[in-house]
Coordinates of N, CA and C in Angstrom, one line a residue:
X1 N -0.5 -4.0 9.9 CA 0.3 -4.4 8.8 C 0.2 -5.9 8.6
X2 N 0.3 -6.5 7.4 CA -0.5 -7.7 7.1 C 1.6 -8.5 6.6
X3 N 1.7 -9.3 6.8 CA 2.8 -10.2 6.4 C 2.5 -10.8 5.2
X4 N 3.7 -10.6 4.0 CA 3.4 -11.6 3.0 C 4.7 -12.3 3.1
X5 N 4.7 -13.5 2.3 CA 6.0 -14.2 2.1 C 6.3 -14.1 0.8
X6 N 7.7 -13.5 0.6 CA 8.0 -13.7 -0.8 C 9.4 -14.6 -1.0
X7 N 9.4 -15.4 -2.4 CA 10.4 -16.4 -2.4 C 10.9 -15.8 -3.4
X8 N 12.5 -15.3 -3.7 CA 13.4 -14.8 -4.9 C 14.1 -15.9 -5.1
X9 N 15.0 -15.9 -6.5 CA 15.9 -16.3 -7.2 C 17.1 -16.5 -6.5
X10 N 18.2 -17.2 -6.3 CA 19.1 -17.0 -5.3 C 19.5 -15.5 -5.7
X11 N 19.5 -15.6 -7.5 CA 20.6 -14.3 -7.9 C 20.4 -13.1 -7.3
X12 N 19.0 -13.2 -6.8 CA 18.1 -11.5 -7.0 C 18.6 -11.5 -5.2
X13 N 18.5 -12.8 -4.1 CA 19.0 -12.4 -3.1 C 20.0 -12.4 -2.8
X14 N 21.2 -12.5 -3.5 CA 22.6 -12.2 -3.0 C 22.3 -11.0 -3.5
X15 N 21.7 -10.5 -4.7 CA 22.1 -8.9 -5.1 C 21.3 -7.9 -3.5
X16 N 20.5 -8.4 -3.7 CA 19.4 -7.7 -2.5 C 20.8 -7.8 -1.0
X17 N 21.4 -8.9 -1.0 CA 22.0 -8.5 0.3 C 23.4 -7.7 0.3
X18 N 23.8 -7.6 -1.2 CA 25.1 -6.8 -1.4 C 24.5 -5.7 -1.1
X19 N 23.1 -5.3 -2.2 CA 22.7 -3.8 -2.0 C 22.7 -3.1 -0.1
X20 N 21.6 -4.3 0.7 CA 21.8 -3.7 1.6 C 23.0 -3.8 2.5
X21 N 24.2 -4.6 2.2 CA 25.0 -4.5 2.8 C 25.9 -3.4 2.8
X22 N 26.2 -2.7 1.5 CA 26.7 -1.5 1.1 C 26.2 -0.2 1.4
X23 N 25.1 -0.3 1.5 CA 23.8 0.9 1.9 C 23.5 1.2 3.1
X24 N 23.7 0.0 4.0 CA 23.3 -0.1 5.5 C 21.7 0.0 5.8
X25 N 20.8 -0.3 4.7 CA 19.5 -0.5 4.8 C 19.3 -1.6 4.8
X26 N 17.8 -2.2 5.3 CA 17.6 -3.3 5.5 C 17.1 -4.1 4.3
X27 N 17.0 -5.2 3.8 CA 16.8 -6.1 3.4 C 15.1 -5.4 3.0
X28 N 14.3 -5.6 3.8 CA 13.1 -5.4 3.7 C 12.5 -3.9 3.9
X29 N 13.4 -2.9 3.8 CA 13.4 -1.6 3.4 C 13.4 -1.5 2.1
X30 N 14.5 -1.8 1.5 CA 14.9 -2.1 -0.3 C 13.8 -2.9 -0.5
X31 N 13.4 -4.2 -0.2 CA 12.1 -4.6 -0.5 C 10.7 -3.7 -0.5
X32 N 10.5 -2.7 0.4 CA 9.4 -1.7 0.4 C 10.0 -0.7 -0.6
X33 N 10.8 -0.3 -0.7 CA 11.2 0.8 -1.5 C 10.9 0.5 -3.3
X34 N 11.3 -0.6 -3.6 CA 11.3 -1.3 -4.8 C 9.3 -1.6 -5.5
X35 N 8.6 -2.0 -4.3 CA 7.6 -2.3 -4.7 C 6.6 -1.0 -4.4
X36 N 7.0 0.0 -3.8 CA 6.4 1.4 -3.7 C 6.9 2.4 -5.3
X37 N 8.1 1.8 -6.0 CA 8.7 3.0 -6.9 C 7.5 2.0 -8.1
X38 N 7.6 0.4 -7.9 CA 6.7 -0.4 -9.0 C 5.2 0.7 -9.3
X39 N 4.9 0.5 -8.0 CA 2.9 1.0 -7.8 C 2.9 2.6 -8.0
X40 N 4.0 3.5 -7.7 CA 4.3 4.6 -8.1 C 4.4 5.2 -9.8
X41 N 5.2 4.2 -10.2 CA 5.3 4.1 -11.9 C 4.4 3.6 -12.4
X42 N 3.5 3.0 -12.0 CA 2.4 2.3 -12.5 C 1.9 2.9 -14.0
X43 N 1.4 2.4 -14.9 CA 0.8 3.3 -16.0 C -0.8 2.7 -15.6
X44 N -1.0 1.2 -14.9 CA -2.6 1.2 -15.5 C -3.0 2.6 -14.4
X45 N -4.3 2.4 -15.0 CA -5.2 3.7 -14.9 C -5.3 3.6 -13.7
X46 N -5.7 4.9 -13.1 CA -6.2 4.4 -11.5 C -7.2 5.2 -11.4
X47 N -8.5 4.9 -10.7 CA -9.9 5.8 -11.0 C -9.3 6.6 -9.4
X48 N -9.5 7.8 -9.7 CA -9.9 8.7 -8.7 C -11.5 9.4 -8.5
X49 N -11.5 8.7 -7.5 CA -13.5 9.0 -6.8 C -13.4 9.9 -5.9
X50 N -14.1 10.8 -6.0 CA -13.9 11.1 -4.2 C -14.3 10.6 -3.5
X51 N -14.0 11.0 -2.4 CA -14.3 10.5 -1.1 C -16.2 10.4 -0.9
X52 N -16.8 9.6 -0.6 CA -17.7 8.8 -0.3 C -18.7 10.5 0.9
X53 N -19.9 10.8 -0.2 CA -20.5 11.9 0.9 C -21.3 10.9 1.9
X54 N -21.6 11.2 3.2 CA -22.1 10.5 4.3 C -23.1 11.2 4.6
X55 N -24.3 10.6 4.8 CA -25.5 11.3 4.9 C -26.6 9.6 5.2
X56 N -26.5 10.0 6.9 CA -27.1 8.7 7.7 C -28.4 9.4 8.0
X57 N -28.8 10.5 7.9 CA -29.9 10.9 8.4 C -29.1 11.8 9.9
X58 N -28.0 11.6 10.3 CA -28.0 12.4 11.3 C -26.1 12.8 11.1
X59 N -26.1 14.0 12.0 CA -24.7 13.9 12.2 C -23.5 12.8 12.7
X60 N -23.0 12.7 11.8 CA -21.8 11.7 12.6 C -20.5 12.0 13.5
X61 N -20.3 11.3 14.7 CA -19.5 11.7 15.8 C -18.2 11.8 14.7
X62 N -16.8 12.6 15.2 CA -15.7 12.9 14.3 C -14.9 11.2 14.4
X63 N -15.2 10.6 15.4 CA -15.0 9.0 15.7 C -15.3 8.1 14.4
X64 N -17.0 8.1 14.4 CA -17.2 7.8 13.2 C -16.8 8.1 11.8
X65 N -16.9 9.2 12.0 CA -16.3 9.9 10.3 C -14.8 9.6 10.2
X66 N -14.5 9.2 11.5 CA -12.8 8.9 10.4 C -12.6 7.2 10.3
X67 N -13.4 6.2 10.9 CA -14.0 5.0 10.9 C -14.4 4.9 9.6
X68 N -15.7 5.8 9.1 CA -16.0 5.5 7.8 C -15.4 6.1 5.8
X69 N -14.1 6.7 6.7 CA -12.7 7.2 5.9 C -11.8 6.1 5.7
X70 N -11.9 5.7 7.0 CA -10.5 4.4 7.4 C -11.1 3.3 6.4
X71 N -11.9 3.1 6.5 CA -12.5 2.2 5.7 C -12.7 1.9 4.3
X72 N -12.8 3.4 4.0 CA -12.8 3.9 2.5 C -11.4 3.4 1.8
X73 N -10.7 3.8 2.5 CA -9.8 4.5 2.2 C -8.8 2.7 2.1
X74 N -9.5 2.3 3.1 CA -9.0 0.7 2.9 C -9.0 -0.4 1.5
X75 N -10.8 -0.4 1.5 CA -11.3 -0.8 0.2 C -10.7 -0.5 -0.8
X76 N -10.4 1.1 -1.4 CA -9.6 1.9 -2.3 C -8.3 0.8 -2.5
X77 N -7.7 0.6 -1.7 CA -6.0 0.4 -1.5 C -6.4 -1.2 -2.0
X78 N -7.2 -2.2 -1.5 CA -7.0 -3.0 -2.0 C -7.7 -3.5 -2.9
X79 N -7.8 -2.5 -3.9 CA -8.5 -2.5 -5.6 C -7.1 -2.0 -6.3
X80 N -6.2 -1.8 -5.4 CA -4.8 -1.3 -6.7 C -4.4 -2.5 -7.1

């Protein structure tokens, strides 16, 4: 998990600490929840590819094959 720093508005952080104060969620739960419903609603387009065929000349250990998933599947995420 990678850390970003985000700076708000005072207004938007006192709302942010009523919400979690009333809710008993954290601060940075309501922050994930908020920017997951954003990228969820999203309208731009999003290309769906499949998944990448693998063909090295030889079989790949199930190690590798999920190494070269993990990866995929990494690249993918930071093109949204």
């Amino acid at each position: 998990m990678t850390k970003t720093t985000v700076y708000l508005p005072e207004e938007l952080e006192l709302r942010l600490d009523a919400e979690s104060a009333a809710t008993g969620v954290s601060k940075a739960a309501l922050i994930r929840r908020g920017i997951t419903e954003l990228l969820d609603n999203s309208s731009r387009l999003r290309r769906n590819r499949p998944l990448p065929v693998f063909n090295s000349g030889r079989s790949l250990t199930p190690e590798e094959m999920a190494d070269a998933t993990y990866e995929h599947i990494e690249e993918r995420a930071a093109r949204r």
